[in-house]
Structures are given as C-alpha cells and as structure tokens.
Amino acid sequence: MTMNETYELSAKAKIIAWRQDWCAFAREALGVSLDVEQEAILRSVQLNPRTSVASGTARGKDFVAAVAAICFMYLTPKWNEKGELIANTKVALTAPTERQVKNICVPEIARLFNRAKSRGIDLPGKMMAFDIRTDHEEWFLTAFRADPHRHESWSGFHAVNTMFVVTEASGILDDTFTAIEGNLQGNSRILIVFNPNTTIGYAARSQKGERWSKFRLNSLTAPNVVQKQSIIPGQVDYAWVKDKIDNWCSVIQEADYNETFDDFVFEGIWYRPEDNFRKKVLGKFPKVSEDNLIPEVWIELAQKRWLDYHQQHGQHLRYADALRLGVDVAGMGRDSTVFCYRYGNIVQQFTQSNSGGAADHMQVAGKIAAILGLDRQAQAIVDTIGEGAGVYARILEVGYKSRAVSCKYSEAATNDKGEKLTDLTGQYSFANMRAYLFWAVRDWLNPKNQQNAMLPPDAALMEEATEIKWKFQSNGAIIIEPKDEIKKRLGRSTDAFDALANTFYPTKMNKRIMNLGNLF
C-alpha cells in the first residue's frame, strides 16, 4: 500500500469518526473550543431536527450556530464509490436584517472556514461574499436576509440534507418560519438562536413547545465569568456581568428569596433582577405582561413540584381528594379529546383519546363511564357546548347523572344559588363561566396563594397556558380573549388547558384520606 493510499484510508476513517461526533470535528478540524453548554447544543443539532437556544448577551450563541452549520455542511453529504454525490446538502443562514447577515452570520462562517484551512484541513469549496460554493451545484451554504415579503426565496431548499440556521430569531415574522417549515423534510435541521426580548412569536414558542430541543445560555455560567479571566476570547466577561448586576439588580435578603422573580445568588449576595437583566444576562424572557393569564414560571414551579413529589413517593400514591375528570371533547376536524385527571392540588396526567377527526361521542362517553364505574367518588366535568353535548347526554343515559357535570363556558359565572363567583380574594367578578374557570386555574397556580399546585411535565400545556390573555370589561368584570385569537397565535386550540379549567367548575369536592398537600 502506498503512502498516499494509507493517507486516504486514514482520512476516510477520520471523516467517519467525525460524522459520529460533531464535537470532535469542531475541535480537531475547525480548531475551536466550545464550553460544555455549547457542546450540548452542537450534539443536539447533530441528533435532533429542531433546536432552540435562548441566550444572554455575548454568550456565544452565533458562534455555536456557525459551528453547527459548518458541521452539517461537511459531515452530511454522501458519495458513491464512483465519487458521485448521491446525498446533497444545502445550508441556509438568515437573520432579520442585511446588516446582521453581513456582520454576524457570514464573518463567523468565514473565520471557521479559513481556520480549518490554516490547520491543514482543506474543506471543499470556496468562500464567497455570502456563500460557500463547491463544485457541486446542489452542495452549498448560503446566507441572506429573511425578507418577510419574499417567501419564494425559501423554495429552492429541497435536498437530501437541509439545514436552516436563524439568528436573532425573535425578530423574524411567523410567516417566514412557516415558509421555512415547508422545507423541513428528510434529514433536515432547524437551529434558532435569539435573545429572549419578547414572550410572543415563533421563537418564544419554541422554548415551550414539545417539538424542540431547548437550551438557555446564561451569562452567569459563562467560563470567563466563573473563572474571572479570559478563558474563551470574545465571550461575555466578569466585569460586564458585575456591572449589570450592580445596575440592573436589587440586593435582597436570603429570607426574601422568591423563585418566581428569578432571584439568584452571586458571590454570596442575593439579588432580584430587572427585566433587562433577565433578557441580557440570564437568557430568560421578561416578566410576562400584565395581560397574560399565566406566567411561564408558575407552570415551571408546578411541574417541578410534581416531579419532586412523584420522585419522593414513587408508585405508591394515594390521593387525598376525589378525582375531578375534566374533558374537552374533540370537534369535527380535530383528532383528539383531552382528559385531565385532577386530585385536589395534583394533576395526575393528561391523556388523549384519538378520534381520527370524526365525531366519536359513544367512544368518549364509554371511556368516561368506565372511569366513573371504577372510581365511585369521581366526577366528570364535560364542556357541553358543541360536540360535548352528545357525550354528556350519553353519560346520563348510562346512569351517571349524579356524577356527570355539564360545563358551558358561555353561562353566567354564578353558583347554584345564583350568586356571583369571584376570585380567591373576593375582589374580581367574571364576564362568563369561561373567564371564571380560567382565572381559577391562575389562582391555583399563583405561588403566593400557596395551593401547592402540581402539574405533570407537558410542553403543550405550557404553550397553551402562557399564550392566553385577559382584560377588564367596562363594568369591571374579567373576560378572556376569544379562542380564535389564541388559535391565530398558537396554531391550535387550547385543548389541554380547557380540560384543566373544566376541573374547577363549581361543584362539591370530596375528600378521601389525609391531605397529601400538607406533606409538601
């Protein structure tokens, strides 16, 4: 075997190894040093179709995005024994403005491309003004502005291997992401990186949705900050973070610590951050606006309690309160009915009963009847506007009149004596039963009310709960925005949240044994 043949076999083996480990390619071929969190992001892009990164300032989000793009560009195409390209690769980088493309996307790519060559790694292709072009027309990387008025620019990105890298993603309209989504076929990737400046939009939803592998780059954990010296040139440094702590945070006593305010300890002192600090340093969204019904952190706390509780008690659970089964029945064209199983302060689970988009009243009613038959203290609360009416009627027919409850969102927010229902404080009244039930969920989740609410981890519920808005009517009553407005932003109905809200319909609640909530 000649030296050239030996070298070629060695190079092939190296490429095979790099395809298995993109972080090794980044270190050995590109000569870059990623911190632990950045490596986790790169591995996610290697393995997962969708990766979302919310980041503090100068935390290296654009750098790791460029590394991921180069990895995808050179580690995914395939050739046959004749040297013919049989699996092509296309990579698109984009940002809201031409300046961001020119000053952020392209320079990072160019530095990595040239750095590899300086290390003796001759990456195929030629670095152009906004592209890496190879000898193969169907194998390239390109960068351009995400023009909100020219969605046809995304139409040419069908390939065996396709990747979209979106920087400053919170500044890009949902319509553009819809156009990008149309190309996510085959071995495709989308990586979005952004500073969490707003709680609405595609980028914000990606940090809540179950479709995404999610990361948050916190400037407090940056190596330069932790070590108080320049470990990784160009990343955020200690002096900058310390200045922002002094100017964007308030000193508090440890006894005043409140997780819902994102309080944190730094060098032995406790601080409470302002919104600027949350966005620019912690990589977190600003505190939810006053018209949002449920802050994200309330859901996170309830899910953490649920995990802690079930880890502590394992499979040997007995619930203190009787089951309240909230049911949101699927309408025509919707595939599933959602069941919410709530026992006092604990939601055991959400389940879905698939219907294939057709009405299945008898099947849903049969499942509810089976649950009520097995648990003689359980109640089922069914939304009876629309498709739910038929389900409710069938439950009554089979003998569960005393434990099946009709819930109509449009009815008046009054109890069985005709008295107005109010919030926990007794201050607020409601425009209808929907507003009352949604607010009841809010009161239940609000940490200051000490309800010890527990929710199972559920990304869909997180999305739904944090998307709902409310306001006061002219008469002072609270009203929730129309469902159609929520669907426009969310892309679907709030089915899981509706099922949860149904469980708060005003009926008598039964106790079983000791109140397990007191154990917390």
PDB file of N, CA, C and O in Angstrom, residues 20 63 68 70 161 181 201 234 247 265 279 293 317 333 345 353 356 368 376 399 403 423 472 503 506:
ATOM      1  N   GLN A  20     -19.722  10.732  13.413  1.00  0.00           N
ATOM      2  CA  GLN A  20     -20.311  10.202  14.631  1.00  0.00           C
ATOM      3  C   GLN A  20     -20.233  11.186  15.791  1.00  0.00           C
ATOM      4  O   GLN A  20     -21.003  11.099  16.746  1.00  0.00           O
ATOM      5  N   PHE A  63     -21.782  31.985  17.487  1.00  0.00           N
ATOM      6  CA  PHE A  63     -20.585  31.197  17.220  1.00  0.00           C
ATOM      7  C   PHE A  63     -20.922  29.711  17.136  1.00  0.00           C
ATOM      8  O   PHE A  63     -20.550  29.023  16.177  1.00  0.00           O
ATOM      9  N   ALA A  68     -22.226  24.707  14.066  1.00  0.00           N
ATOM     10  CA  ALA A  68     -23.217  23.695  13.698  1.00  0.00           C
ATOM     11  C   ALA A  68     -23.459  23.702  12.187  1.00  0.00           C
ATOM     12  O   ALA A  68     -23.605  22.637  11.568  1.00  0.00           O
ATOM     13  N   ILE A  70     -21.357  24.634   9.761  1.00  0.00           N
ATOM     14  CA  ILE A  70     -20.197  24.051   9.083  1.00  0.00           C
ATOM     15  C   ILE A  70     -20.185  22.530   9.255  1.00  0.00           C
ATOM     16  O   ILE A  70     -19.887  21.786   8.311  1.00  0.00           O
ATOM     17  N   ASN A 161     -30.189  16.518   2.536  1.00  0.00           N
ATOM     18  CA  ASN A 161     -29.815  17.074   3.834  1.00  0.00           C
ATOM     19  C   ASN A 161     -30.011  18.586   3.787  1.00  0.00           C
ATOM     20  O   ASN A 161     -29.384  19.264   2.959  1.00  0.00           O
ATOM     21  N   GLU A 181     -40.589  26.051   7.465  1.00  0.00           N
ATOM     22  CA  GLU A 181     -41.114  24.752   7.895  1.00  0.00           C
ATOM     23  C   GLU A 181     -41.491  23.878   6.701  1.00  0.00           C
ATOM     24  O   GLU A 181     -41.385  22.651   6.774  1.00  0.00           O
ATOM     25  N   GLY A 201     -44.488  35.078  19.634  1.00  0.00           N
ATOM     26  CA  GLY A 201     -43.857  34.760  18.371  1.00  0.00           C
ATOM     27  C   GLY A 201     -43.292  33.345  18.334  1.00  0.00           C
ATOM     28  O   GLY A 201     -43.245  32.627  19.328  1.00  0.00           O
ATOM     29  N   GLY A 234     -13.744  36.653  23.393  1.00  0.00           N
ATOM     30  CA  GLY A 234     -14.944  37.105  22.695  1.00  0.00           C
ATOM     31  C   GLY A 234     -16.232  36.853  23.452  1.00  0.00           C
ATOM     32  O   GLY A 234     -17.253  37.476  23.166  1.00  0.00           O
ATOM     33  N   ASN A 247     -26.200  47.401  38.365  1.00  0.00           N
ATOM     34  CA  ASN A 247     -27.114  48.403  37.809  1.00  0.00           C
ATOM     35  C   ASN A 247     -28.499  47.880  37.463  1.00  0.00           C
ATOM     36  O   ASN A 247     -29.439  48.673  37.361  1.00  0.00           O
ATOM     37  N   VAL A 265     -28.168  34.077  43.606  1.00  0.00           N
ATOM     38  CA  VAL A 265     -27.065  34.434  44.487  1.00  0.00           C
ATOM     39  C   VAL A 265     -25.789  34.533  43.646  1.00  0.00           C
ATOM     40  O   VAL A 265     -25.534  33.704  42.774  1.00  0.00           O
ATOM     41  N   LYS A 279     -33.269  39.387  30.385  1.00  0.00           N
ATOM     42  CA  LYS A 279     -33.074  39.200  28.949  1.00  0.00           C
ATOM     43  C   LYS A 279     -31.598  39.145  28.568  1.00  0.00           C
ATOM     44  O   LYS A 279     -31.176  38.260  27.815  1.00  0.00           O
ATOM     45  N   LEU A 293     -52.425  35.631  31.131  1.00  0.00           N
ATOM     46  CA  LEU A 293     -53.118  34.960  32.229  1.00  0.00           C
ATOM     47  C   LEU A 293     -52.154  34.216  33.153  1.00  0.00           C
ATOM     48  O   LEU A 293     -52.246  34.327  34.375  1.00  0.00           O
ATOM     49  N   LEU A 317     -48.860   5.799  45.430  1.00  0.00           N
ATOM     50  CA  LEU A 317     -49.582   7.042  45.644  1.00  0.00           C
ATOM     51  C   LEU A 317     -51.049   6.775  45.968  1.00  0.00           C
ATOM     52  O   LEU A 317     -51.699   5.950  45.320  1.00  0.00           O
ATOM     53  N   GLY A 333     -62.955  17.579  12.694  1.00  0.00           N
ATOM     54  CA  GLY A 333     -61.688  18.064  12.148  1.00  0.00           C
ATOM     55  C   GLY A 333     -60.573  18.065  13.167  1.00  0.00           C
ATOM     56  O   GLY A 333     -59.408  18.246  12.813  1.00  0.00           O
ATOM     57  N   ASN A 345     -54.852  19.190  44.650  1.00  0.00           N
ATOM     58  CA  ASN A 345     -53.789  20.051  44.133  1.00  0.00           C
ATOM     59  C   ASN A 345     -52.869  19.331  43.159  1.00  0.00           C
ATOM     60  O   ASN A 345     -51.898  19.900  42.678  1.00  0.00           O
ATOM     61  N   SER A 353     -57.732  10.931  23.669  1.00  0.00           N
ATOM     62  CA  SER A 353     -58.491   9.859  23.041  1.00  0.00           C
ATOM     63  C   SER A 353     -58.634  10.221  21.566  1.00  0.00           C
ATOM     64  O   SER A 353     -59.332  11.174  21.213  1.00  0.00           O
ATOM     65  N   GLY A 356     -59.533  10.463  15.017  1.00  0.00           N
ATOM     66  CA  GLY A 356     -59.314  10.482  13.577  1.00  0.00           C
ATOM     67  C   GLY A 356     -60.033  11.611  12.887  1.00  0.00           C
ATOM     68  O   GLY A 356     -60.236  11.594  11.677  1.00  0.00           O
ATOM     69  N   ILE A 368     -65.453   7.648  29.640  1.00  0.00           N
ATOM     70  CA  ILE A 368     -65.805   8.393  30.854  1.00  0.00           C
ATOM     71  C   ILE A 368     -66.602   7.511  31.795  1.00  0.00           C
ATOM     72  O   ILE A 368     -66.352   7.470  33.007  1.00  0.00           O
ATOM     73  N   ARG A 376     -65.942   5.345  42.357  1.00  0.00           N
ATOM     74  CA  ARG A 376     -67.293   5.771  42.699  1.00  0.00           C
ATOM     75  C   ARG A 376     -67.361   7.144  43.341  1.00  0.00           C
ATOM     76  O   ARG A 376     -68.449   7.640  43.617  1.00  0.00           O
ATOM     77  N   GLY A 399     -76.523   6.104  33.300  1.00  0.00           N
ATOM     78  CA  GLY A 399     -76.735   6.065  34.731  1.00  0.00           C
ATOM     79  C   GLY A 399     -75.796   6.858  35.616  1.00  0.00           C
ATOM     80  O   GLY A 399     -75.715   6.588  36.815  1.00  0.00           O
ATOM     81  N   ARG A 403     -73.007  12.161  38.888  1.00  0.00           N
ATOM     82  CA  ARG A 403     -71.566  12.431  38.885  1.00  0.00           C
ATOM     83  C   ARG A 403     -71.033  12.944  37.553  1.00  0.00           C
ATOM     84  O   ARG A 403     -69.821  13.049  37.362  1.00  0.00           O
ATOM     85  N   ASP A 423     -62.922  35.664  42.463  1.00  0.00           N
ATOM     86  CA  ASP A 423     -61.594  35.077  42.619  1.00  0.00           C
ATOM     87  C   ASP A 423     -61.344  34.772  44.095  1.00  0.00           C
ATOM     88  O   ASP A 423     -62.218  34.989  44.945  1.00  0.00           O
ATOM     89  N   PHE A 472     -60.038  43.645  31.616  1.00  0.00           N
ATOM     90  CA  PHE A 472     -61.243  44.067  32.318  1.00  0.00           C
ATOM     91  C   PHE A 472     -62.256  44.620  31.318  1.00  0.00           C
ATOM     92  O   PHE A 472     -61.891  45.366  30.400  1.00  0.00           O
ATOM     93  N   THR A 503     -62.008  21.239  35.378  1.00  0.00           N
ATOM     94  CA  THR A 503     -61.959  20.596  36.704  1.00  0.00           C
ATOM     95  C   THR A 503     -62.239  21.582  37.828  1.00  0.00           C
ATOM     96  O   THR A 503     -62.441  21.172  38.976  1.00  0.00           O
ATOM     97  N   PRO A 506     -67.592  24.872  39.584  1.00  0.00           N
ATOM     98  CA  PRO A 506     -68.035  24.874  40.993  1.00  0.00           C
ATOM     99  C   PRO A 506     -69.016  23.764  41.333  1.00  0.00           C
ATOM    100  O   PRO A 506     -70.220  23.891  41.162  1.00  0.00           O
TER     101      PRO A 506
END
